[in-house]
PDB file of C-alpha atoms in Angstrom:
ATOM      1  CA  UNK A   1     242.566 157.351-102.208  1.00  0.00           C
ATOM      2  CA  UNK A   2     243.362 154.095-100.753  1.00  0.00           C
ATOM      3  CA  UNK A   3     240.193 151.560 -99.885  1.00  0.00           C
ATOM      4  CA  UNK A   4     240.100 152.284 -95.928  1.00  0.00           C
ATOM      5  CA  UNK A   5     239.960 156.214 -96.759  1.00  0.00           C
ATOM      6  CA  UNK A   6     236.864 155.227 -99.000  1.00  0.00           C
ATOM      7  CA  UNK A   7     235.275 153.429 -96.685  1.00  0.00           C
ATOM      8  CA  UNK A   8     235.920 155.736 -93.628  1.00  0.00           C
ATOM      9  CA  UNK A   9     234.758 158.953 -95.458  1.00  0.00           C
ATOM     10  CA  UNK A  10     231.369 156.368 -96.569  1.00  0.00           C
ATOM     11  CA  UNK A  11     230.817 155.557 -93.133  1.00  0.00           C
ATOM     12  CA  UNK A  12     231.352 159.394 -91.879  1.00  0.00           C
ATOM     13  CA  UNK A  13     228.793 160.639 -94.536  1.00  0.00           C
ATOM     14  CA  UNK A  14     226.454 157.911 -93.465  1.00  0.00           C
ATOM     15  CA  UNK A  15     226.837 158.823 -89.566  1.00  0.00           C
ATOM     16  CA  UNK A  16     226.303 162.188 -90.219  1.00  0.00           C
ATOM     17  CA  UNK A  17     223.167 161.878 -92.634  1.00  0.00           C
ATOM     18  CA  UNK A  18     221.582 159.498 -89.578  1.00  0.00           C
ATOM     19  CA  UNK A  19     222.808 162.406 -87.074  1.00  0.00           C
ATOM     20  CA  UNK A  20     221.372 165.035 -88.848  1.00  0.00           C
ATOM     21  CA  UNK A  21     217.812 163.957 -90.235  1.00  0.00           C
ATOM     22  CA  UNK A  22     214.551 164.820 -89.117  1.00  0.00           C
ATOM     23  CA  UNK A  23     214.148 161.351 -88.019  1.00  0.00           C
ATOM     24  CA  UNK A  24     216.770 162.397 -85.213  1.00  0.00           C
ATOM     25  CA  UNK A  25     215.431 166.157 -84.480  1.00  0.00           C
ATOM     26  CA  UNK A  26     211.249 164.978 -84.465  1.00  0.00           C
ATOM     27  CA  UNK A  27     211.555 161.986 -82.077  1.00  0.00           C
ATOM     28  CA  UNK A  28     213.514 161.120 -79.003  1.00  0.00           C
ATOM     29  CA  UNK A  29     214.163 157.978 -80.445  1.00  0.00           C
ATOM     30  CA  UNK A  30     214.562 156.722 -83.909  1.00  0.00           C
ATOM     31  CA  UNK A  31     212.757 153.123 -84.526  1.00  0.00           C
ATOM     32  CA  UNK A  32     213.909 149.855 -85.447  1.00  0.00           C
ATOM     33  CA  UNK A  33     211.627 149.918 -88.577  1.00  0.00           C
ATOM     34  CA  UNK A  34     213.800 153.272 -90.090  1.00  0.00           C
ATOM     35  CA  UNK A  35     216.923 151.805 -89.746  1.00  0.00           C
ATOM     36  CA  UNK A  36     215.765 148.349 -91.273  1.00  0.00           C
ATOM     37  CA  UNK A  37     214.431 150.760 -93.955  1.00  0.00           C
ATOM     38  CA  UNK A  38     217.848 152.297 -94.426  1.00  0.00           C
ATOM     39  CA  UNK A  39     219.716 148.727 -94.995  1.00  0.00           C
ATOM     40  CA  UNK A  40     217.028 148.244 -97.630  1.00  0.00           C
ATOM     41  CA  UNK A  41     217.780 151.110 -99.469  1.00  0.00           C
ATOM     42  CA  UNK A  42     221.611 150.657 -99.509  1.00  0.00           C
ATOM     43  CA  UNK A  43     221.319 147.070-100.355  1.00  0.00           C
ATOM     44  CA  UNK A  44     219.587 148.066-102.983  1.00  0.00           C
ATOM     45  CA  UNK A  45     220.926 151.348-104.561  1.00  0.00           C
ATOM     46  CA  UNK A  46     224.783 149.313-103.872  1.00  0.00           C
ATOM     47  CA  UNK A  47     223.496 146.497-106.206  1.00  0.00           C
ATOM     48  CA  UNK A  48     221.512 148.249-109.064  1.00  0.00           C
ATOM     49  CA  UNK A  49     224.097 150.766-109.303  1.00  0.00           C
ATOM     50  CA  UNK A  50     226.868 147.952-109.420  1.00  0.00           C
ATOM     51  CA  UNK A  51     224.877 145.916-111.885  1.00  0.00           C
ATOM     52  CA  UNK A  52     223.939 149.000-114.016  1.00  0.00           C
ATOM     53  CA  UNK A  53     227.778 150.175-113.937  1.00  0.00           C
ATOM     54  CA  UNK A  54     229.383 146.569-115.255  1.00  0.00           C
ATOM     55  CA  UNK A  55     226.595 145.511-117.380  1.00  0.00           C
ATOM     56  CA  UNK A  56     226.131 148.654-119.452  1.00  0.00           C
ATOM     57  CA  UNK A  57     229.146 150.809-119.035  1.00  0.00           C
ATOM     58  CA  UNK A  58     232.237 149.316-117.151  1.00  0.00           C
ATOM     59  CA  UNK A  59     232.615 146.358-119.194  1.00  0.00           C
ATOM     60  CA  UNK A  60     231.465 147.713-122.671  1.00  0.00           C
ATOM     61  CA  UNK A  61     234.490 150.200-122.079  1.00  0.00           C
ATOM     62  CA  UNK A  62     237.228 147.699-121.136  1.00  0.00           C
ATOM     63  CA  UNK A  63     236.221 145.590-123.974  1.00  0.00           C
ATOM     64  CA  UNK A  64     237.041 148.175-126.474  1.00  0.00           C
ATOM     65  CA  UNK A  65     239.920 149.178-124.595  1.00  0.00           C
ATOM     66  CA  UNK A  66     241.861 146.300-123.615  1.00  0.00           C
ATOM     67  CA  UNK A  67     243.846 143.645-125.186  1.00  0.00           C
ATOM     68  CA  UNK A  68     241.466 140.724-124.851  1.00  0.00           C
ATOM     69  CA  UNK A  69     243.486 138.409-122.868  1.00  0.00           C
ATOM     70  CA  UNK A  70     244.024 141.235-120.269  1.00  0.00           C
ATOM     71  CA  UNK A  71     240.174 142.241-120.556  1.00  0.00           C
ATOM     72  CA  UNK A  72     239.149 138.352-120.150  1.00  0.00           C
ATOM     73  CA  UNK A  73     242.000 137.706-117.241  1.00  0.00           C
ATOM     74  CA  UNK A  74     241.036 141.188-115.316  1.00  0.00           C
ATOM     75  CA  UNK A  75     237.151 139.969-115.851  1.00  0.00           C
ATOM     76  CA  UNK A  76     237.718 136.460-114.459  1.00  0.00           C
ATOM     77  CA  UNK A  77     238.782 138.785-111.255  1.00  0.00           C
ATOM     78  CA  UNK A  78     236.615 140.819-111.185  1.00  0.00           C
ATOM     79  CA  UNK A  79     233.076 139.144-111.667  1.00  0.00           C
ATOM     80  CA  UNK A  80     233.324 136.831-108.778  1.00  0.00           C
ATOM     81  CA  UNK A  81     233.933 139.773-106.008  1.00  0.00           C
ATOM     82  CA  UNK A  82     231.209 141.472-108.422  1.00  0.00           C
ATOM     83  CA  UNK A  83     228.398 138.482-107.840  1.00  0.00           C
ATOM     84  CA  UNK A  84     229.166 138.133-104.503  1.00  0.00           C
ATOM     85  CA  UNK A  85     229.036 142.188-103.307  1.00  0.00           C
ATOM     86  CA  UNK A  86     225.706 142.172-105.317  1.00  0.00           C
ATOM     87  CA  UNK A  87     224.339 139.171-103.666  1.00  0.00           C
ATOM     88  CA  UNK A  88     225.067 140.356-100.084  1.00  0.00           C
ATOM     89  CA  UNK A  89     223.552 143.388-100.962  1.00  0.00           C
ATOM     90  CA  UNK A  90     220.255 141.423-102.323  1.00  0.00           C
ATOM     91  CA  UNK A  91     220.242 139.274 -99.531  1.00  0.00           C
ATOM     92  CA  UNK A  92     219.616 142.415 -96.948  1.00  0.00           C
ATOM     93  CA  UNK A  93     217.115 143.725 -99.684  1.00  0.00           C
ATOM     94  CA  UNK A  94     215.135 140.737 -99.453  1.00  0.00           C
ATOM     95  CA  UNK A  95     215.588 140.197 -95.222  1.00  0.00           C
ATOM     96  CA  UNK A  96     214.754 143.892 -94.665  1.00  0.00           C
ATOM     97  CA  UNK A  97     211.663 143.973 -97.131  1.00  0.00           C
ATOM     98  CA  UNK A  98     210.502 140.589 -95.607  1.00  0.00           C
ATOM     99  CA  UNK A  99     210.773 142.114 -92.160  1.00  0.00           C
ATOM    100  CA  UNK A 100     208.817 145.173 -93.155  1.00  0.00           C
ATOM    101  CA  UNK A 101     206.437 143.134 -95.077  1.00  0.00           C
ATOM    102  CA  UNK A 102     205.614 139.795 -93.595  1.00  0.00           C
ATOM    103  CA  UNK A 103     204.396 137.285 -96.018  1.00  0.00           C
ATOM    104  CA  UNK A 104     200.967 136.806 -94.073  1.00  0.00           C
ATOM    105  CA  UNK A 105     200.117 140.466 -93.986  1.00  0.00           C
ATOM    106  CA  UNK A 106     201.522 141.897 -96.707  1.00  0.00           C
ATOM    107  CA  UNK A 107     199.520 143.466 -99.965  1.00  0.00           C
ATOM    108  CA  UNK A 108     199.839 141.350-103.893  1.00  0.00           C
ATOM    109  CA  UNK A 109     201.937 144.032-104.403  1.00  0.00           C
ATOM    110  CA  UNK A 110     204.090 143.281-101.487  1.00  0.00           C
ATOM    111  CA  UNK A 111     204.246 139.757-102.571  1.00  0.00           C
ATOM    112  CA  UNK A 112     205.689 140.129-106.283  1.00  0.00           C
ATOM    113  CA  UNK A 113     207.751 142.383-105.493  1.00  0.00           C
ATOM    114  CA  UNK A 114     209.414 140.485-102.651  1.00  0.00           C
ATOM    115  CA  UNK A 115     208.870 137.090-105.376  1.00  0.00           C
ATOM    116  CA  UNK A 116     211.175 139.926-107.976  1.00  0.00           C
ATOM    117  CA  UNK A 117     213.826 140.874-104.835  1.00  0.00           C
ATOM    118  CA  UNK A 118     214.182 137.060-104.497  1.00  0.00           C
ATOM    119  CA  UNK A 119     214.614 136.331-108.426  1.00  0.00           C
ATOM    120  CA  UNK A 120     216.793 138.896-108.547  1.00  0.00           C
ATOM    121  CA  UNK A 121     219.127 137.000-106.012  1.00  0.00           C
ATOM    122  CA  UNK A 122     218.625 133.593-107.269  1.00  0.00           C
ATOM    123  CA  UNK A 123     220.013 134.770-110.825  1.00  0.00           C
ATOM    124  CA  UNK A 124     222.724 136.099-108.731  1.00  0.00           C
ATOM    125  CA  UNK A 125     223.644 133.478-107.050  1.00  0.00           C
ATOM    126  CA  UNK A 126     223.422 131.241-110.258  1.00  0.00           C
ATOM    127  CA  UNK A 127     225.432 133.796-111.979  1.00  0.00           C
ATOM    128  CA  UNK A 128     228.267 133.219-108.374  1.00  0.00           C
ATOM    129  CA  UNK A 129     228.422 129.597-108.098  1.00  0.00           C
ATOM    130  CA  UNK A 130     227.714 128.159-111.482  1.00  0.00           C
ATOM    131  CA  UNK A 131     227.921 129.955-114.708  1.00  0.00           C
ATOM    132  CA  UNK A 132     230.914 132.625-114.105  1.00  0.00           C
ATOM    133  CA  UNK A 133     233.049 129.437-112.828  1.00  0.00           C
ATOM    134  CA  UNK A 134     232.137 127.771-116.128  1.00  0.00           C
ATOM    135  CA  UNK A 135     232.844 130.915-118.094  1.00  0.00           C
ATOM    136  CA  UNK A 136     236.379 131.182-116.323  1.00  0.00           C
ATOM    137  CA  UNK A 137     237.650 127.739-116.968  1.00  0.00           C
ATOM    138  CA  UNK A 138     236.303 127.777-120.427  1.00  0.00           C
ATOM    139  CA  UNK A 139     237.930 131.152-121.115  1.00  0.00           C
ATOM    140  CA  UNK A 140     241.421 129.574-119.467  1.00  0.00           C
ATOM    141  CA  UNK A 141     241.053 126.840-121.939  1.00  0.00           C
ATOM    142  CA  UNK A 142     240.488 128.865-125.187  1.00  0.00           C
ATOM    143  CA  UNK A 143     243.267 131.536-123.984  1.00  0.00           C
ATOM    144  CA  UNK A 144     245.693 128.677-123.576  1.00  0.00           C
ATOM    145  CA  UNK A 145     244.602 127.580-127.369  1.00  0.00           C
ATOM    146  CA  UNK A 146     244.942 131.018-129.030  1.00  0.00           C
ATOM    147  CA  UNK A 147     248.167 131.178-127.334  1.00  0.00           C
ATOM    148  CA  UNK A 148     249.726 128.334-129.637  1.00  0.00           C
ATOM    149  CA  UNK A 149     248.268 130.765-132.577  1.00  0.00           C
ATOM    150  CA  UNK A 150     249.464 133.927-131.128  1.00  0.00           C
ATOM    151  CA  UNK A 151     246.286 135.919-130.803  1.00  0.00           C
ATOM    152  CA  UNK A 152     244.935 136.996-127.814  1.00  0.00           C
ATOM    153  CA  UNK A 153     246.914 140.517-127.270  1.00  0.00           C
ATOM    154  CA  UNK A 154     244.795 142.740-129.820  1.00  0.00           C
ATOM    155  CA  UNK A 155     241.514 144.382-128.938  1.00  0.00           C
ATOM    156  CA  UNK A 156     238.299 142.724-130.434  1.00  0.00           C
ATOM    157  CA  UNK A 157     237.814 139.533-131.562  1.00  0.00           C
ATOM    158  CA  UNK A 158     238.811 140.023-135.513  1.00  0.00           C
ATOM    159  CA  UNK A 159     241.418 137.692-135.136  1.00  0.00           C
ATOM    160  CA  UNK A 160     240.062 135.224-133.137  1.00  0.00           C
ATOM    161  CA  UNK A 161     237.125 134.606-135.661  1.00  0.00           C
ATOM    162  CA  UNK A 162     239.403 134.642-138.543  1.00  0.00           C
ATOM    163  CA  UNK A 163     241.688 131.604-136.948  1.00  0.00           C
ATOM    164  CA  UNK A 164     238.336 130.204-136.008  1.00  0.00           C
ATOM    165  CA  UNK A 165     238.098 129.384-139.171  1.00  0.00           C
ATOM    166  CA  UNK A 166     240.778 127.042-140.095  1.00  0.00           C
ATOM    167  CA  UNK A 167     240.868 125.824-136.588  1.00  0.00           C
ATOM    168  CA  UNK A 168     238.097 123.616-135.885  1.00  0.00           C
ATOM    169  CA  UNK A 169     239.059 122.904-131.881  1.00  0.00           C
ATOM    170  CA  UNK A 170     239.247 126.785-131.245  1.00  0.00           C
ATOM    171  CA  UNK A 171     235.544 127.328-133.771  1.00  0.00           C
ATOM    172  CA  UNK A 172     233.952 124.599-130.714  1.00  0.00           C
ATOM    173  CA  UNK A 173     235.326 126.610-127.983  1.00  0.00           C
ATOM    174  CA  UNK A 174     234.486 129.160-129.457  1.00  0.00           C
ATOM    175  CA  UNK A 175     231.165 127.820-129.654  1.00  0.00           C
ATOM    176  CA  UNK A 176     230.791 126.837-126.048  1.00  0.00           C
ATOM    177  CA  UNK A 177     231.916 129.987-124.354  1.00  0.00           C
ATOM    178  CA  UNK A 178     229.592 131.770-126.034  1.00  0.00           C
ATOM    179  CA  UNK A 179     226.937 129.583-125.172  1.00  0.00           C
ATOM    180  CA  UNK A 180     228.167 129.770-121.349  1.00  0.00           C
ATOM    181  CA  UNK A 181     228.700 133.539-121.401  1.00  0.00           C
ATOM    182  CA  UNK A 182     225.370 133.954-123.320  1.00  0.00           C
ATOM    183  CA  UNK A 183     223.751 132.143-120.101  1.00  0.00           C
ATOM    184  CA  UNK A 184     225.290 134.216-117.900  1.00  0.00           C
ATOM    185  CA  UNK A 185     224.238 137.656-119.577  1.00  0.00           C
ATOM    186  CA  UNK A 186     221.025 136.326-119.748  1.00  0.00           C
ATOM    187  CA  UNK A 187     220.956 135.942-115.441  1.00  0.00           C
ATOM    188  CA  UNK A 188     222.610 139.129-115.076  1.00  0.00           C
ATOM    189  CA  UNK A 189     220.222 140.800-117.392  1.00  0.00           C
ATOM    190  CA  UNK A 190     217.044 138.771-115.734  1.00  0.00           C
ATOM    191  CA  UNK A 191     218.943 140.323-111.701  1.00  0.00           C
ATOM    192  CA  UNK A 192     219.236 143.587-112.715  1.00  0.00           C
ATOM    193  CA  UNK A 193     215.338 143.714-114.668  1.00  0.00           C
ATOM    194  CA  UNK A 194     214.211 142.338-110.876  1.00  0.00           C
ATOM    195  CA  UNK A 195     215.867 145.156-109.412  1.00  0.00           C
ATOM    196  CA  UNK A 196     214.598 147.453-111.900  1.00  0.00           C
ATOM    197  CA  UNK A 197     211.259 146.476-111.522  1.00  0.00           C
ATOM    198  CA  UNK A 198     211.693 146.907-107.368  1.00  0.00           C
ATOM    199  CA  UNK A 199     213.138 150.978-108.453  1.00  0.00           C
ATOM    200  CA  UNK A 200     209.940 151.753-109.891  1.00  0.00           C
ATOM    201  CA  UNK A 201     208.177 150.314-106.558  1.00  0.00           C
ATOM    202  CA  UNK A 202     210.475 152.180-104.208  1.00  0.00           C
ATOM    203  CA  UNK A 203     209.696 155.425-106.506  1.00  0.00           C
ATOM    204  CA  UNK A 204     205.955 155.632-106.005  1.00  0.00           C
ATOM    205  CA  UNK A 205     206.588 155.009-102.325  1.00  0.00           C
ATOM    206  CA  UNK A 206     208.821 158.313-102.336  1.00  0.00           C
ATOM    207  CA  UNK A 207     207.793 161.721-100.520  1.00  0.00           C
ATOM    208  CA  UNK A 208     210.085 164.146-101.986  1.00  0.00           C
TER     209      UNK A 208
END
């Protein structure tokens, strides 16, 4: 299925869930405040689904799958449209729970977990603008380098360590990536434990 045919059959499912819910069939009118409620809960079951998907399944798979210059190249791709879907996402999290919620009369609990919606994007975004363009110039550099020693096209890094160690310019960059990437896990990890933290809220508010 091509990506218009995905999105059309999303959007048709969507317009007929609104259609056909008791929100429609009990009042004459729906309100501002359910549809506001409904942005939330996209924007936020789009991003923790996306962030549980790449962190703990989609990339663990390619990794073992693919030769690591394709894994790294189709990565370097991928994790910028990745960031920024996820922070849009946040972003309408955080508006529509600050609309429902304003700041002034809103419970503590209210208040941390709009303070864990807003961590969650500013990891994000830190993840967007400054560590994943590190990673991918760093990980441009070290290809180029293992290159020149012909590694690079097998899966894992076995070779790549064992070069490492005769090669002290590819052991630093080796070195620095990690320390780069390692940074970037960490705000990935630290977005997606906000938005965990907001899935247990959004549980005890359910009526199932």
């Amino acid at each position: 299925m091509g990506r218009a045919t995905l999105i059309t059959t999303a959007v048709v499912f969507l317009a007929i869930g609104v259609i056909f819910s008791p929100e429609t069939f009990g009042s004459k009118s729906t309100t501002l405040s359910t549809y506001i409620k409904l942005a939330h809960l996209l924007g936020f079951s789009i991003a923790f689904g996306a962030a549980l998907w790449v962190t703990f399944i989609g990339g663990i798979i390619m990794f073992k799958n693919l030769p690591r210059h394709q894994f790294g190249n189709l990565q370097s791709k991928m994790f910028p449209a990745y960031f920024s879907m996820v922070g849009v996402c946040i972003a309408v999290t955080v508006a529509s729970f600050g609309y429902l919620h304003p700041w002034k009369t809103s419970s503590t609990s209210q208040r941390y977990q709009l303070g864990f919606l807003i961590s969650a994007l500013a990891f994000n975004l830190t993840n967007l603008f400054v560590f994943t363009p590190m990673t991918i110039e760093m990980m441009k550099q070290r290809h180029k380098v293992e290159r020149e020693n012909s590694i690079g096209e097998e899966v894992g890094w076995s070779k790549n360590v064992e070069v490492a160690k005769k090669n002290p310019k590819l052991a630093k960059m080796n070195k620095k990536f990690g320390m780069i990437h390692g940074l970037s896990s960490l705000a990935n990890i630290m977005s997606f434990g906000s938005l965990a933290i907001h899935s247990w809220y959004l549980a005890g508010k359910l009526d199932l």
